[in-house]
PDB file of C-alpha atoms in Angstrom:
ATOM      1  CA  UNK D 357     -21.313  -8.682  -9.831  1.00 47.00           C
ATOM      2  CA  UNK D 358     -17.951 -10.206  -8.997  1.00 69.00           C
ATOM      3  CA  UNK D 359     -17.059 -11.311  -5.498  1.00 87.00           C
ATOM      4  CA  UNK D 360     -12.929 -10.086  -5.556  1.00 89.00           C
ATOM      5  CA  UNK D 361     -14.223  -6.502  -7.638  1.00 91.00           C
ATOM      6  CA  UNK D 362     -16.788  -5.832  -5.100  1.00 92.00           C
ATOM      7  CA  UNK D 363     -15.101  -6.490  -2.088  1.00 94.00           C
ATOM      8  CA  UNK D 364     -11.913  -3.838  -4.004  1.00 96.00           C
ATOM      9  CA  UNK D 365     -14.163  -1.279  -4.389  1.00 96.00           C
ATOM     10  CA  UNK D 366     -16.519  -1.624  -0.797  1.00 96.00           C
ATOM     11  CA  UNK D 367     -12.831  -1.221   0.522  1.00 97.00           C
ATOM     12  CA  UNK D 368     -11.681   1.644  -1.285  1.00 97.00           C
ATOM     13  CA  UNK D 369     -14.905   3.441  -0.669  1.00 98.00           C
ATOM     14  CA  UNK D 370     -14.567   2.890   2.758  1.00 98.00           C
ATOM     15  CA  UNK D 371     -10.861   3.712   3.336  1.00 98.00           C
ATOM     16  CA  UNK D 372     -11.664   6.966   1.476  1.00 98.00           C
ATOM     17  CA  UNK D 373     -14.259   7.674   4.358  1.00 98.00           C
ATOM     18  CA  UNK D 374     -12.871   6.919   6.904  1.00 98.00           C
ATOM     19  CA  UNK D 375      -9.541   9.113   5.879  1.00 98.00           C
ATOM     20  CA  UNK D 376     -12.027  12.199   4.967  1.00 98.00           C
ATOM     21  CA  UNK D 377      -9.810  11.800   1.275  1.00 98.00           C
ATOM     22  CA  UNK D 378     -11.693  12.696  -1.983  1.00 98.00           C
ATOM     23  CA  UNK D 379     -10.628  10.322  -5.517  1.00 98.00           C
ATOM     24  CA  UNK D 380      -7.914  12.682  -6.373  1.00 98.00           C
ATOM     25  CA  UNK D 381      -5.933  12.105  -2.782  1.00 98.00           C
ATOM     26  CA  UNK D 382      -6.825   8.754  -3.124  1.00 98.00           C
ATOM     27  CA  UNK D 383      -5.325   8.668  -6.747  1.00 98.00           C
ATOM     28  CA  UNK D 384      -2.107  10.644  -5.503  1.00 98.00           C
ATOM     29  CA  UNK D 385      -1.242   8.264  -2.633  1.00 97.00           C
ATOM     30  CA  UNK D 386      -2.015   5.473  -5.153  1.00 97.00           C
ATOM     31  CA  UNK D 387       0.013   6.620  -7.941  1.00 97.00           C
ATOM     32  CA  UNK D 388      -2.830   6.283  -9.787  1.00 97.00           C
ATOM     33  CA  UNK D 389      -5.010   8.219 -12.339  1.00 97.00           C
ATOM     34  CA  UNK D 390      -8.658   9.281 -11.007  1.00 97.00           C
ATOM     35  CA  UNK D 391     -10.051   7.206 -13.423  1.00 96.00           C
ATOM     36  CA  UNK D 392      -8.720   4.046 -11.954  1.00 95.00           C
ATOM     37  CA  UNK D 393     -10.087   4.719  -8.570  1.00 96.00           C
ATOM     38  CA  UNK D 394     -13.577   5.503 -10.532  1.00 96.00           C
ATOM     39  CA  UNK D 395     -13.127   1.949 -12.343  1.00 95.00           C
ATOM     40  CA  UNK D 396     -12.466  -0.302  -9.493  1.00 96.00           C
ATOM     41  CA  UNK D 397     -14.940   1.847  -6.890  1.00 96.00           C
ATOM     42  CA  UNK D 398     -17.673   1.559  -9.350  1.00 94.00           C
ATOM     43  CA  UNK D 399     -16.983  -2.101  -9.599  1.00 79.00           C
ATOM     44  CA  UNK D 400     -17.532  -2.960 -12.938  1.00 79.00           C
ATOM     45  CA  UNK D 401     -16.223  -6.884 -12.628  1.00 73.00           C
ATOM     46  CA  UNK D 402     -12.562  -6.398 -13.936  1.00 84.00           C
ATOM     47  CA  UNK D 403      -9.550  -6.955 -11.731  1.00 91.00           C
ATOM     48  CA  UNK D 404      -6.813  -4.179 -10.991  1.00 94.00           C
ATOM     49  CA  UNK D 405      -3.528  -4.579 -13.535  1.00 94.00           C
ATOM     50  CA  UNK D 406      -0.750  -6.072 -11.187  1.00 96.00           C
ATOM     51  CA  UNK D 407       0.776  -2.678 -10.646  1.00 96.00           C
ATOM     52  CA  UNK D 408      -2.696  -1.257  -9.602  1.00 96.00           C
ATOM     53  CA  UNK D 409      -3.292  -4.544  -7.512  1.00 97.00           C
ATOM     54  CA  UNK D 410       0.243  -3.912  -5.568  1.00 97.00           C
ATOM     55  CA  UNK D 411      -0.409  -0.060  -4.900  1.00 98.00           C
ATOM     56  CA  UNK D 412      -4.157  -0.727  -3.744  1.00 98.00           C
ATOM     57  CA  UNK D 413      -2.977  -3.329  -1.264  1.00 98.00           C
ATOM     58  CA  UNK D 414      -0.149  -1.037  -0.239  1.00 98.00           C
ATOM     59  CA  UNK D 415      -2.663   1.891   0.557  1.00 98.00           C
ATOM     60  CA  UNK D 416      -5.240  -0.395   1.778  1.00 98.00           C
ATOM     61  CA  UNK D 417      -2.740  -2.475   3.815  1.00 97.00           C
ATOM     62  CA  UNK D 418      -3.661  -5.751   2.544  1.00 98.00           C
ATOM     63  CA  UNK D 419      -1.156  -9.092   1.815  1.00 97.00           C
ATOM     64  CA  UNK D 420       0.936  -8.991  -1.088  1.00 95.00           C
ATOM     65  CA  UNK D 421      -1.453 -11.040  -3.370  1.00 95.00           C
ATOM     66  CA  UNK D 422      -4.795 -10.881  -1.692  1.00 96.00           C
ATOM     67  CA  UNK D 423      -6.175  -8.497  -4.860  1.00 95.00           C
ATOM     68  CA  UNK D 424      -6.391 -10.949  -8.084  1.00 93.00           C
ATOM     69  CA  UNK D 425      -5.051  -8.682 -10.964  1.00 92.00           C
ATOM     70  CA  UNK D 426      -5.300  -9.666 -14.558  1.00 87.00           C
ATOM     71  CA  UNK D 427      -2.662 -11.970 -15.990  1.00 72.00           C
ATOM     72  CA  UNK D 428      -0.185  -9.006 -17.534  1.00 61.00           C
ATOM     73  CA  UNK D 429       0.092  -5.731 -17.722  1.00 51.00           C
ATOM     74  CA  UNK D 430       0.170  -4.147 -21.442  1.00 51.00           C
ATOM     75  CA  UNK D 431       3.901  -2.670 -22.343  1.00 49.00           C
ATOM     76  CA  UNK D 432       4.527   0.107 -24.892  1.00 47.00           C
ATOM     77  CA  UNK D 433       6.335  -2.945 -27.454  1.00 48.00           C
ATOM     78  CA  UNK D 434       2.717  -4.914 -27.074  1.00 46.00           C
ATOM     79  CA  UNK D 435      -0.561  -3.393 -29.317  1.00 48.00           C
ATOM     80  CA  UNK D 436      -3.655  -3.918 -26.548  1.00 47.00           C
ATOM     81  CA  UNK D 437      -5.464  -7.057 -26.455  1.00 48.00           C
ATOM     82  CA  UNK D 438      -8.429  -5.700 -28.224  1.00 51.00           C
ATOM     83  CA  UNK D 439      -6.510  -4.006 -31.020  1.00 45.00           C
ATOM     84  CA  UNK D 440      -5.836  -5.609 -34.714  1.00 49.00           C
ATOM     85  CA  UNK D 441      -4.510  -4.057 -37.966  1.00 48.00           C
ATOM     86  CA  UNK D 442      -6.594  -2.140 -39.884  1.00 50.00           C
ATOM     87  CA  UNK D 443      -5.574  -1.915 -43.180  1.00 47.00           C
ATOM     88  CA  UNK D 444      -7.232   0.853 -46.143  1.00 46.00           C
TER      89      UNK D 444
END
């Protein structure tokens, strides 16, 4: 278990708590789907996208910065790093 994933999601668990908010809230707030805020609570080791790094430091009230996000976000022109042509 990561450092920087745990400490995400021991904060967003707690902020949720402490505001009496369920996922979905949290999601709305966040601008972010419910799935997300499963992902990075359940910390399963991968950092936030930079836009989902920006809006849980914004909601958590944390430094621009202090949450490590992965090095680019995917964009509609760009197939997903995993993805290759499959040809028939």
């Amino acid at each position: 278990m990561s450092e920087e994933p745990e400490r995400l999601a021991k904060a967003l668990i707690e902020f949720r708590e402490a505001e009496g908010i369920s996922v979905r809230e949290l999601a709305r707030r966040t601008q972010l789907s419910q799935a997300t805020i499963r992902l990075h609570e359940s910390d399963r080791g991968r950092p936030p996208v930079p836009f989902a790094a920006r809006r849980f430091e914004e909601v958590l009230g944390w430094a621009p910065g202090s949450i490590p996000s992965t090095a680019h976000e995917p964009t509609d022109r760009e197939p997903p790093p995993d993805s290759s042509a499959v040809t028939g």
